[in-house]
């Protein structure tokens, strides 16, 4: 369990070496130099633990204070950061910057704090035997490189641990913060860091880039001609959550090769498919009189069946790769613990019946009432806006088609794509607005745990995303049963959406960074480190991986649900993603601040979303095949009525779903060697628990 702060950080002994009668690090001149070489020097708070004494301190996190924060408040915060946990502090290292009265605090972490947090988070590290084992602080000497924190704990893990410790400090008695009015008095069990943010004392906190490591990573990632990504380096520098995203993007991109080759083959050998592709781009309708001996429908049938089974094999193989990465990165057995309340959680103070501790409590019925009376209606309102946009799209489509029939010119032919383009822009704007609304709704619901908060945000966005991006396509396919319109709409989405995403995600941030922001953070080699750290704060905050996963999910939906009507879908996605890998890497390294990245064992709820789409693809492809002229012709020749045709389609659908389930069972979710490693870790954990019980009874 996380430690809890004990009252005033000034009470009791502290881990900071303070000058007599002072609450800031001893420094006779009152001005300290912050070195880029990371060597410990004047200004850093001292540690009381002998094993944590080191001549090297790596600046990890920058804390920016408000402009009006008084020096005594800054000294109190530094003392809070440096005090040991038993005295209510975070047991970290703090540096006031070159100006003791300035508005920044640089934070690092000593060895013992890093090791204890590594055990608490459930991270696995390399044992003396060379195997990965769940780290135990009591057995730390038997772990490889446990005396070298830069090797034992990755940079991303160290920076997250700093955030984890700072945000976990709570007051256990009422106390007043020096330099603040009585209105900001800390109450018992208040989250100190959250209260300081609310009071405007702390305005920002972000992990610092290590420029040498960043340069090496950039050269190995996106600057050269290499095809493979340095995923281990990405995980070490940016963290496992970002490492898993880029690993999935890489795996998904190269998995597009088989459907892309198949799509090209179908398009090349099928004259009818070539005709459909040209007509989908030109905007003209597909002729209904198809040659019965042609291979077009047969090609579509092959593409549909292949897409259904490809999506299953892809997801099962990804789960195997994900488990291998989780083991290699030490996240296979993350601790499952009763989480502390997240910083934004609020409620009336009371005794938690699970932990027995005093903390804010919020009734479950009140949360469910807010979800029912506020969240659900607002989500329904946005779904209604999606339907409204769809109706306007159909109206516009009918208008331009009528105009083209009357004029039949080049300009009206180009105008045929106007409704699709405008509707795509509308859906993208609506998705952006809804994402912010979903965040605000989930904040209002007041979930206790961070995992619950994130799951509810993701669930809201996934429901809207599926409806927003696929409602028109399903309506065209299932209700209007207009395959040519569906093909044209899919082509518009694949081409226009990818261009819009590239412009908004890369070109615009690059131009802003190049011509607006860069001039404000020009650096010279002799500039103080404090100024270089401040320059990092001028970069925009990383917006997270939400939109990136949404983009991949929508791509996967286009491919698995509708690619049988447009065989070149995988080809266009492959071309887009080959540039997406490098553009996303460039954004991470150059255009945004470095984000905090909590350790994760997999993609979480996103993996479930991809699997759901994989099963929905069976229904979609079976229905689209039912609409194909060849199937309809065969049913007519066999004198089958509509009821029998529908029953036959349902039977085929269930058979294909059964085959997908069998295929998923035959491909294990994790390699056999990973399963043995995991079971070995569980066995050792049980052994350690058995040895602890007799010791506890004797004591």
PDB file of C-alpha atoms in Angstrom, residues 256 303 490 494 555 558-560 562-574:
ATOM      1  CA  UNK A 256      -1.250  -5.645 -43.471  1.00  0.00           C
ATOM      2  CA  UNK A 303     -11.375 -11.133 -49.776  1.00  0.00           C
ATOM      3  CA  UNK A 490     -15.139   3.809 -48.152  1.00  0.00           C
ATOM      4  CA  UNK A 494      -9.555   5.915 -46.739  1.00  0.00           C
ATOM      5  CA  UNK A 555      -8.618   1.504 -39.703  1.00  0.00           C
ATOM      6  CA  UNK A 558     -12.623  -0.485 -42.347  1.00  0.00           C
ATOM      7  CA  UNK A 559     -10.404  -3.441 -43.222  1.00  0.00           C
ATOM      8  CA  UNK A 560     -12.174  -6.227 -41.350  1.00  0.00           C
ATOM      9  CA  UNK A 562     -15.883  -3.639 -45.413  1.00  0.00           C
ATOM     10  CA  UNK A 563     -12.705  -4.480 -47.343  1.00  0.00           C
ATOM     11  CA  UNK A 564     -14.555  -7.071 -49.453  1.00  0.00           C
ATOM     12  CA  UNK A 565     -16.240  -4.232 -51.377  1.00  0.00           C
ATOM     13  CA  UNK A 566     -12.934  -2.350 -51.811  1.00  0.00           C
ATOM     14  CA  UNK A 567      -9.983  -4.800 -52.024  1.00  0.00           C
ATOM     15  CA  UNK A 568      -7.375  -2.016 -52.048  1.00  0.00           C
ATOM     16  CA  UNK A 569      -8.244  -1.034 -48.453  1.00  0.00           C
ATOM     17  CA  UNK A 570      -5.213  -2.834 -46.981  1.00  0.00           C
ATOM     18  CA  UNK A 571      -2.908  -1.286 -49.598  1.00  0.00           C
ATOM     19  CA  UNK A 572      -3.926   2.263 -48.672  1.00  0.00           C
ATOM     20  CA  UNK A 573      -3.682   1.504 -44.941  1.00  0.00           C
ATOM     21  CA  UNK A 574      -0.225  -0.027 -45.366  1.00  0.00           C
TER      22      UNK A 574
END
